[in-house]
Coordinates of C-alpha atoms in Angstrom, one line a residue:
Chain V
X532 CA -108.3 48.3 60.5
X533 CA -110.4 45.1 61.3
X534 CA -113.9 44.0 59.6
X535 CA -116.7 43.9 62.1
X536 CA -120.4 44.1 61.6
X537 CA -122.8 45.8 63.6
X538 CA -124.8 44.0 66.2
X539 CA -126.5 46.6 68.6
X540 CA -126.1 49.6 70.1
X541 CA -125.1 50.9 73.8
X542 CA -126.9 53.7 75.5
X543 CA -125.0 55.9 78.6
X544 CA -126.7 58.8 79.8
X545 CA -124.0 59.5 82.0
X546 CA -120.3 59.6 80.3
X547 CA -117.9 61.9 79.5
X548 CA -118.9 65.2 77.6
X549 CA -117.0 65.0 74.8
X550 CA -119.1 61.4 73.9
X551 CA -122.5 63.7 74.3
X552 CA -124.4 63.0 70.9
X553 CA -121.7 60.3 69.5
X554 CA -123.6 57.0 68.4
X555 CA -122.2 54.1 70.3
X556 CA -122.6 50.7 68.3
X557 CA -121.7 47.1 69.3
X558 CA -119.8 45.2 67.1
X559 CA -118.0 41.7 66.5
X560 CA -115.2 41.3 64.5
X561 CA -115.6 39.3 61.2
X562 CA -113.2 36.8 59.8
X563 CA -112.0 36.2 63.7
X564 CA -111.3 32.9 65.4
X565 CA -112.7 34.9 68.6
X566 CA -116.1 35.4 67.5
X567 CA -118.0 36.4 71.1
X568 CA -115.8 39.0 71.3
X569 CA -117.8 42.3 70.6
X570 CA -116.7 46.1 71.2
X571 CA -118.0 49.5 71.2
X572 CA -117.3 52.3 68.3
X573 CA -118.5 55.4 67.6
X574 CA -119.6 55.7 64.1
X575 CA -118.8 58.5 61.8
X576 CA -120.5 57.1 58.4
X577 CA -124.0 56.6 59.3
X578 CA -124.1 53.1 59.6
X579 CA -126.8 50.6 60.6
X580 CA -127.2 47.1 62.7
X581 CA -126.2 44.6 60.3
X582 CA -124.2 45.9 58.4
X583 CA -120.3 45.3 57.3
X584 CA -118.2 47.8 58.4
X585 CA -114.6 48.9 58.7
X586 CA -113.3 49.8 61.9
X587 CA -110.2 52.2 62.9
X588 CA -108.7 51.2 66.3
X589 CA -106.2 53.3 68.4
X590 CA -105.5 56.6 67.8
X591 CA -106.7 56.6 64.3
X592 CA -110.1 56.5 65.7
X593 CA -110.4 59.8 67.3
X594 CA -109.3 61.3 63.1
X595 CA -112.3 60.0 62.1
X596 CA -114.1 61.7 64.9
X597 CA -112.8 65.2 63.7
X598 CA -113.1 65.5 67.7
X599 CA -109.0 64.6 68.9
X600 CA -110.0 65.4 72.4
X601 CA -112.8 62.6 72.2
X602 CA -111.6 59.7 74.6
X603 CA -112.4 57.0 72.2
X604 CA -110.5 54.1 70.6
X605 CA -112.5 52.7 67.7
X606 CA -114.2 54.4 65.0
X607 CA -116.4 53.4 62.0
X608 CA -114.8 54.6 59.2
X609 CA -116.7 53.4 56.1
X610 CA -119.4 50.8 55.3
X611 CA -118.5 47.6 53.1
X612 CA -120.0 46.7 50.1
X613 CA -117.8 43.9 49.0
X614 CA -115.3 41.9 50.9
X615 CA -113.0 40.0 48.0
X616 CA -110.8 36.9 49.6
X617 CA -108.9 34.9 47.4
X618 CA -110.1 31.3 47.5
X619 CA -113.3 32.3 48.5
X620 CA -115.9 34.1 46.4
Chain K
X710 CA -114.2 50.7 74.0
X711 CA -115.0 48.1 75.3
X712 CA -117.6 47.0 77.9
X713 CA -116.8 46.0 81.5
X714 CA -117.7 45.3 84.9
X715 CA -116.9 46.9 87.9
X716 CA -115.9 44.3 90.1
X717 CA -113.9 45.4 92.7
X718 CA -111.0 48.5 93.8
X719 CA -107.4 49.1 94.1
X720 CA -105.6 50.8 96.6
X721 CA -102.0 51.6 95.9
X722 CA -100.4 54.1 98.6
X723 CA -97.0 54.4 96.8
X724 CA -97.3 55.7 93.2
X725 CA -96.7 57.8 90.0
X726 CA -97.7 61.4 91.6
X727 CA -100.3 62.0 88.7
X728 CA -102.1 59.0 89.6
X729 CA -102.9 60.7 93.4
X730 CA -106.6 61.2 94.1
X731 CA -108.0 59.0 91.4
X732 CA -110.4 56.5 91.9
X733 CA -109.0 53.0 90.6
X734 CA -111.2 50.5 90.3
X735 CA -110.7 46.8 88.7
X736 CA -112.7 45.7 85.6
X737 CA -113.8 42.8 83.9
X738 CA -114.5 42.6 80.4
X739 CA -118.1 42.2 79.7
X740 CA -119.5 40.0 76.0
X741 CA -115.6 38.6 75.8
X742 CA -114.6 34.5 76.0
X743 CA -111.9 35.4 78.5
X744 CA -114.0 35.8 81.2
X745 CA -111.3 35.7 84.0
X746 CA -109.1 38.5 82.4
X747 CA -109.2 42.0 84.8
X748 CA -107.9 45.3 84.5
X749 CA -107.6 48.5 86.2
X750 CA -109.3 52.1 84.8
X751 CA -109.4 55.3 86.0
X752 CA -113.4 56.1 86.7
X753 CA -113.9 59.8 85.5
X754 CA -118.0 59.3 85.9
X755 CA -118.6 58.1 89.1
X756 CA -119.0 54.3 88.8
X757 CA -119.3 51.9 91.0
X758 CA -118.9 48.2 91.8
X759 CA -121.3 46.2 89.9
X760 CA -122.2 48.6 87.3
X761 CA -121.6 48.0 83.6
X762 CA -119.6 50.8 82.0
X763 CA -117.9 51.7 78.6
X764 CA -113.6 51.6 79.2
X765 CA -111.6 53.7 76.5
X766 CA -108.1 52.1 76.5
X767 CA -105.3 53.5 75.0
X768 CA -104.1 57.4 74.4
X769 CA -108.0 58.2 74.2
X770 CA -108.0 57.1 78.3
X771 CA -106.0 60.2 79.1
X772 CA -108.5 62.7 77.4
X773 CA -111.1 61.2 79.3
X774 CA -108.9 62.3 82.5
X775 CA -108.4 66.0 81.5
X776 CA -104.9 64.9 83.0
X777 CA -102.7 64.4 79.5
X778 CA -99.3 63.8 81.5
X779 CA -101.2 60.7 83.6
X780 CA -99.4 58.0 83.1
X781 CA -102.8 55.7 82.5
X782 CA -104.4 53.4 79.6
X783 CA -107.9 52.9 80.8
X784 CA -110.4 55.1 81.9
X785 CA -114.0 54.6 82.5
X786 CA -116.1 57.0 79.9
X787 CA -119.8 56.0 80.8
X788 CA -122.3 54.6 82.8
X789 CA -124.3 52.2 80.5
X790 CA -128.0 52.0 81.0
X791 CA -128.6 49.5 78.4
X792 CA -126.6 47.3 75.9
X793 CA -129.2 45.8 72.8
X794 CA -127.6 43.2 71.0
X795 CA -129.7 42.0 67.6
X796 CA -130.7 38.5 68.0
X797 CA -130.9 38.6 72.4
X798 CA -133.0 41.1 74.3
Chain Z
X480 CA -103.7 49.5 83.4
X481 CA -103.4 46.1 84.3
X482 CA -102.2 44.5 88.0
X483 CA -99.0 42.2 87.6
X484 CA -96.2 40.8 90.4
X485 CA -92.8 41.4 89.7
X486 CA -90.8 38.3 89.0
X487 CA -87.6 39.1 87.9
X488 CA -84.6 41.3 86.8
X489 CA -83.2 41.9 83.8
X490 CA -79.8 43.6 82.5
X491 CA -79.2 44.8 79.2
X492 CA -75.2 46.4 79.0
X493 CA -75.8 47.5 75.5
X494 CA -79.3 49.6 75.3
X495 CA -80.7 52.4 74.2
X496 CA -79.2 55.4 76.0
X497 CA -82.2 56.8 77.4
X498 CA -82.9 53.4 79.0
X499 CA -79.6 53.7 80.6
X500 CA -79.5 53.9 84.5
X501 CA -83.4 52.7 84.5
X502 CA -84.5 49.8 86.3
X503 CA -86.0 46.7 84.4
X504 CA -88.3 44.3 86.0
X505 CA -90.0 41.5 84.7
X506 CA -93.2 40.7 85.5
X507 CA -95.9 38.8 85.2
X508 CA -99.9 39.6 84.9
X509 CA -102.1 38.9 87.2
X510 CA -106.3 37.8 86.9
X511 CA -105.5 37.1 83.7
X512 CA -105.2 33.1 82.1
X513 CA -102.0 33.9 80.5
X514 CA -100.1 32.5 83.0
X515 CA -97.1 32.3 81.7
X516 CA -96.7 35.3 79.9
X517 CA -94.0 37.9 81.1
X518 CA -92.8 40.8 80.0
X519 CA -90.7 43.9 80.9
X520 CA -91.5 47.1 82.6
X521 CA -89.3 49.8 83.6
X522 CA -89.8 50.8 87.5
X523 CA -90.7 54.4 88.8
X524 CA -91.7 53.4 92.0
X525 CA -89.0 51.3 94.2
X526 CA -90.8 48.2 93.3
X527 CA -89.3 44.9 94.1
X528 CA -89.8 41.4 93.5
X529 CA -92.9 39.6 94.4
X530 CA -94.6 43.0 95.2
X531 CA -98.3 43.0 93.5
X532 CA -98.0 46.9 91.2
X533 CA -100.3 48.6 88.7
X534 CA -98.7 48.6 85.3
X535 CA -99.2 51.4 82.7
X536 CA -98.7 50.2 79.4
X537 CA -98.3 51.9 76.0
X538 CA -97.7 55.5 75.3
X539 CA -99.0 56.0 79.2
X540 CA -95.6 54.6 80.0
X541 CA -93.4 57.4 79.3
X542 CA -95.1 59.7 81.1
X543 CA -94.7 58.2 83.9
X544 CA -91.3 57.9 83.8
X545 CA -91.0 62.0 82.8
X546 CA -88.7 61.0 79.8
X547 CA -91.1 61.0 77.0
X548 CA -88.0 59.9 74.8
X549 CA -87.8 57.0 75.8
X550 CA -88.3 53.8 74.2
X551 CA -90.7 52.1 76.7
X552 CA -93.9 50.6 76.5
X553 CA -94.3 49.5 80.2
X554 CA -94.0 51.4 83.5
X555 CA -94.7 50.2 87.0
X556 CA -97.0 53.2 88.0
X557 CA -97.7 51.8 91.6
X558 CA -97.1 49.7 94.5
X559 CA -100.7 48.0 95.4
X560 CA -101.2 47.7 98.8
X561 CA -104.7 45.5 98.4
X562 CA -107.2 44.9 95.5
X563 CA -110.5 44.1 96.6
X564 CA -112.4 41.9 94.2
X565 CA -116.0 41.6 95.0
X566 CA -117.3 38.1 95.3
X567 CA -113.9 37.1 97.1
X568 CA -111.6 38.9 99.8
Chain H
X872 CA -94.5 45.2 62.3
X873 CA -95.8 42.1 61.4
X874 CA -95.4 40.0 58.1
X875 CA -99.2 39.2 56.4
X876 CA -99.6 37.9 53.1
X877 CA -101.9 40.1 51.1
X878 CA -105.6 37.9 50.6
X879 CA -108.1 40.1 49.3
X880 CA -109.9 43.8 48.7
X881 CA -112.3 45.8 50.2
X882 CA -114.6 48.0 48.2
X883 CA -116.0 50.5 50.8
X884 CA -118.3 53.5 48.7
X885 CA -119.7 55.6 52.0
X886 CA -115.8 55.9 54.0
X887 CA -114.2 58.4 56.0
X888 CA -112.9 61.2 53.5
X889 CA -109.5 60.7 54.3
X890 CA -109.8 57.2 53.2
X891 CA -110.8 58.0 49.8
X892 CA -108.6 57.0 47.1
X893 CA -106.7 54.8 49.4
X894 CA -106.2 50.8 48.2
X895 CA -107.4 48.7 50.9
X896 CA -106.4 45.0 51.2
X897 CA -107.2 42.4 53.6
X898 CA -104.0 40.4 55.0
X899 CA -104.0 37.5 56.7
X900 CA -101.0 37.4 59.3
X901 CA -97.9 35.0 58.8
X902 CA -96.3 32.7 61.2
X903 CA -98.8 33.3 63.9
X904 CA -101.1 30.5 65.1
X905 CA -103.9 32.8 64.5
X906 CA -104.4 31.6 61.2
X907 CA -107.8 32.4 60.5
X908 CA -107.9 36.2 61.7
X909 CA -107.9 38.3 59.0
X910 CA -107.4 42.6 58.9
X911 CA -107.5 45.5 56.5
X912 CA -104.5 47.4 55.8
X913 CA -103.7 50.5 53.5
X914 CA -101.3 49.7 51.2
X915 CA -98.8 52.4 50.3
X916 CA -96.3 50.4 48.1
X917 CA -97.7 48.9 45.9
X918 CA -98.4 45.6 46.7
X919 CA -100.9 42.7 45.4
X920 CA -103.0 39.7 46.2
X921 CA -100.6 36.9 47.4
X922 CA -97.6 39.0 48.0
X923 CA -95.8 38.5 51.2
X924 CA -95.6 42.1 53.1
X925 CA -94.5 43.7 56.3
X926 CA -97.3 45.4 57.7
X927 CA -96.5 48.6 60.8
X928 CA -99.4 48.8 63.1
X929 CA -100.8 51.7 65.1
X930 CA -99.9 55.1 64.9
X931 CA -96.8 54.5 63.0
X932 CA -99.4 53.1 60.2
X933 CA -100.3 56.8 59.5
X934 CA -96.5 57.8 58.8
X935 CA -96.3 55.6 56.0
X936 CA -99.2 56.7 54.1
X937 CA -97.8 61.0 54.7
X938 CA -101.5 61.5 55.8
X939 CA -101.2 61.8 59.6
X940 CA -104.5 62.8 59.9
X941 CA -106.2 59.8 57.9
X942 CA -108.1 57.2 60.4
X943 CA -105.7 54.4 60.0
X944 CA -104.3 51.1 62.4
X945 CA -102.3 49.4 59.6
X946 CA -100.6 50.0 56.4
X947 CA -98.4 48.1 54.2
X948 CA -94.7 49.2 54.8
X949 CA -92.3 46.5 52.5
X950 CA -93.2 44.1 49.9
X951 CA -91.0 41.1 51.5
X952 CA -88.2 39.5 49.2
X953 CA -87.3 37.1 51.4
X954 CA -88.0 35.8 55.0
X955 CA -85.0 33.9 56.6
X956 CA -86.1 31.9 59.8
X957 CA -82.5 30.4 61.4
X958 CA -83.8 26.2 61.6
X959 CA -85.7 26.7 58.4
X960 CA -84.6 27.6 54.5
Chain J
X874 CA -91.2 46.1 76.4
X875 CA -91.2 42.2 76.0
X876 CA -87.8 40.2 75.5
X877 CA -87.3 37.8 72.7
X878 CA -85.0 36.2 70.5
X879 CA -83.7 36.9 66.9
X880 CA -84.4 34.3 64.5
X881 CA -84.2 35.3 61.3
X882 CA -83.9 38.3 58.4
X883 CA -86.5 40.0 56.5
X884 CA -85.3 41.6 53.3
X885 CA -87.7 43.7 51.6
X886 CA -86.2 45.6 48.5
X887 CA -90.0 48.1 47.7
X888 CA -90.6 49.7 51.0
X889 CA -91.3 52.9 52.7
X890 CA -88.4 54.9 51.9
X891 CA -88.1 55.9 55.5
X892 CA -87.2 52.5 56.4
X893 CA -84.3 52.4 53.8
X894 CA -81.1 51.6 55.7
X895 CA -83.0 49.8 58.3
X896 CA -82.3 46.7 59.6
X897 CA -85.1 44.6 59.7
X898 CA -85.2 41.4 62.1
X899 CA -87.5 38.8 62.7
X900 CA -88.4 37.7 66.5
X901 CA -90.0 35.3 68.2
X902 CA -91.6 36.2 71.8
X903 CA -89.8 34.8 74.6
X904 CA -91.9 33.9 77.9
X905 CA -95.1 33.2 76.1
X906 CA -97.3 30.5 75.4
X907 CA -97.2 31.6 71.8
X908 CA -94.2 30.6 70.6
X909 CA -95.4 30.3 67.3
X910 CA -95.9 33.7 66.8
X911 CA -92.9 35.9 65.0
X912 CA -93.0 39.7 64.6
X913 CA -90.6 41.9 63.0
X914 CA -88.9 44.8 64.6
X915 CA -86.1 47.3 63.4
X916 CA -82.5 47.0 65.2
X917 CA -81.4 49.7 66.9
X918 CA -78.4 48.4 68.9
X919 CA -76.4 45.7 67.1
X920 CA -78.3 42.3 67.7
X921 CA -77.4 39.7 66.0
X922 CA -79.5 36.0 65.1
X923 CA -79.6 34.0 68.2
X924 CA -79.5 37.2 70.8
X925 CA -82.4 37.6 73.4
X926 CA -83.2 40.7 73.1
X927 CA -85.2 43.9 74.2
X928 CA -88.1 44.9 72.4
X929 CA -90.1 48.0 72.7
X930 CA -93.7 48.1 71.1
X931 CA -95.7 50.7 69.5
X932 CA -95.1 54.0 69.5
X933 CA -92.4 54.4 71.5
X934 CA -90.2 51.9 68.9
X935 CA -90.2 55.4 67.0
X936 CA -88.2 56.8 70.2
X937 CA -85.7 54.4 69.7
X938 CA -85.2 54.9 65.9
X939 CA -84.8 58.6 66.4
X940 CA -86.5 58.9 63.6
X941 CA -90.2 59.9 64.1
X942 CA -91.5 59.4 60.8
X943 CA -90.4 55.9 60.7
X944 CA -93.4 54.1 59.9
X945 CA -92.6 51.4 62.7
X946 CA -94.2 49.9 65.9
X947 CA -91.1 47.3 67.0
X948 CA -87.4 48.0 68.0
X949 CA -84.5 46.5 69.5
X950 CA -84.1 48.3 72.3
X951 CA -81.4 45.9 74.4
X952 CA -79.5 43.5 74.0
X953 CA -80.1 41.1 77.4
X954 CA -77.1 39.8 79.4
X955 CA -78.7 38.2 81.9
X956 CA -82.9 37.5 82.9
X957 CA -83.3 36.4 86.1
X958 CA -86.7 35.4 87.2
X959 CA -87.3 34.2 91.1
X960 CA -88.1 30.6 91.1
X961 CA -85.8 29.9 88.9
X962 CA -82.0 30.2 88.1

């Protein structure tokens, strides 16, 4: 799983069906030399621009969902309160 | 997923038998550093050149298809009306 | 699926026996600023070197080669006759 | 797989269900030039901050921990004795 | 599948029990402009330090095992004779 926080969200009125009521956030990955990078999950824990999240990728993403038929590839799977790295605080 | 481009089509006469009548159209990565990076997805919404979409990659691009035994990786899931990114407009 | 030319041949004598009797090409990606990056694909197509084909990579790549025991990764899924990028010819 | 060396621990409180209970540690990938990128993995052996580990990516994360349906991309496979590089010690 | 070359041993004495038995090599990427960069895959075939080999990724690494609930994403799949890429000899 990667660390990424939330930075927007992505509205499509026309996509596939089984993405109908999914919320779509923007993210960039944290702790990443490639920081303009950003990507699109769907989130399953409720969260909110700004905040630190962990992110499934692959297959594991559409587990989170509950939904395996959902064409997706990166789910927010929980919300982070702390991040601990050794040499840092 | 990630967001992309439409920026131009393929057309490929000979190829996997699953692949015939789909629309494939050539992609580049939207919000990324490597800017001259393309792809190929499968459309499934109708998209066209110069749109912005959302691309599922991966196993999740075949649900998108309704086509399981397709031998694809990318499929285009929505249309995107608007991208809001905290801290632009 | 990403667009690549094929480059090159490779033989293996000793392989996994349900690569056996499959051809390997190598290729190398096109659009992309990895230049010189290659890898190997198994053909399902007739493809030959210096042809432009569309490349199906992952899990993607066994179905197209209708052996989904096999231990690939990358299968030429097309033979491209012309990719139209908009902006250029 | 890849080899990381274990750096540090996420606490996440609001997580997918699947995930509770589970130890997750942040890695920072060996012998890569990527050396600032870091990632969360699941650990199912056992392992601890500064240990050298062999990490399996993807769907094969999920067979390590015996809970295919948990939304995982990485898990910790091997706590790594030793790491012979031929032209190193 | 991408080719590279064996360069070292991994020995990890706690790990998943599937991969008990398992020979574990380390690689480094042939044909890439990271050549830094060193993975480890399981052997399937026999290769020995110094080979060039064949190297399937992700899922389909499983295949070659035949063992699916091998919590792996890299095998030795071949062991190259010969690569032969146009240009040069």
């Amino acid at each position: 799983m990667i660390l990424g926080q939330v930075v927007g969200t992505v509205v499509a009125t026309r996509k596939s069906e089984t993405l109908v009521g999914q919320k779509l956030l923007v993210l960039k990955p944290l702790y990443t030399p490639a920081k303009e990078e950003v990507f699109v999950a769907v989130d399953t824990v409720g969260a909110g621009v700004g905040e630190t999240v962990l992110v499934a990728l692959g297959s594991g993403a559409r587990l989170a969902l509950h939904k395996e038929q959902a064409p997706i590839d990166a789910a927010i799977v929980g919300i982070v309160d702390t991040v601990k790295i050794s040499g840092s605080e």
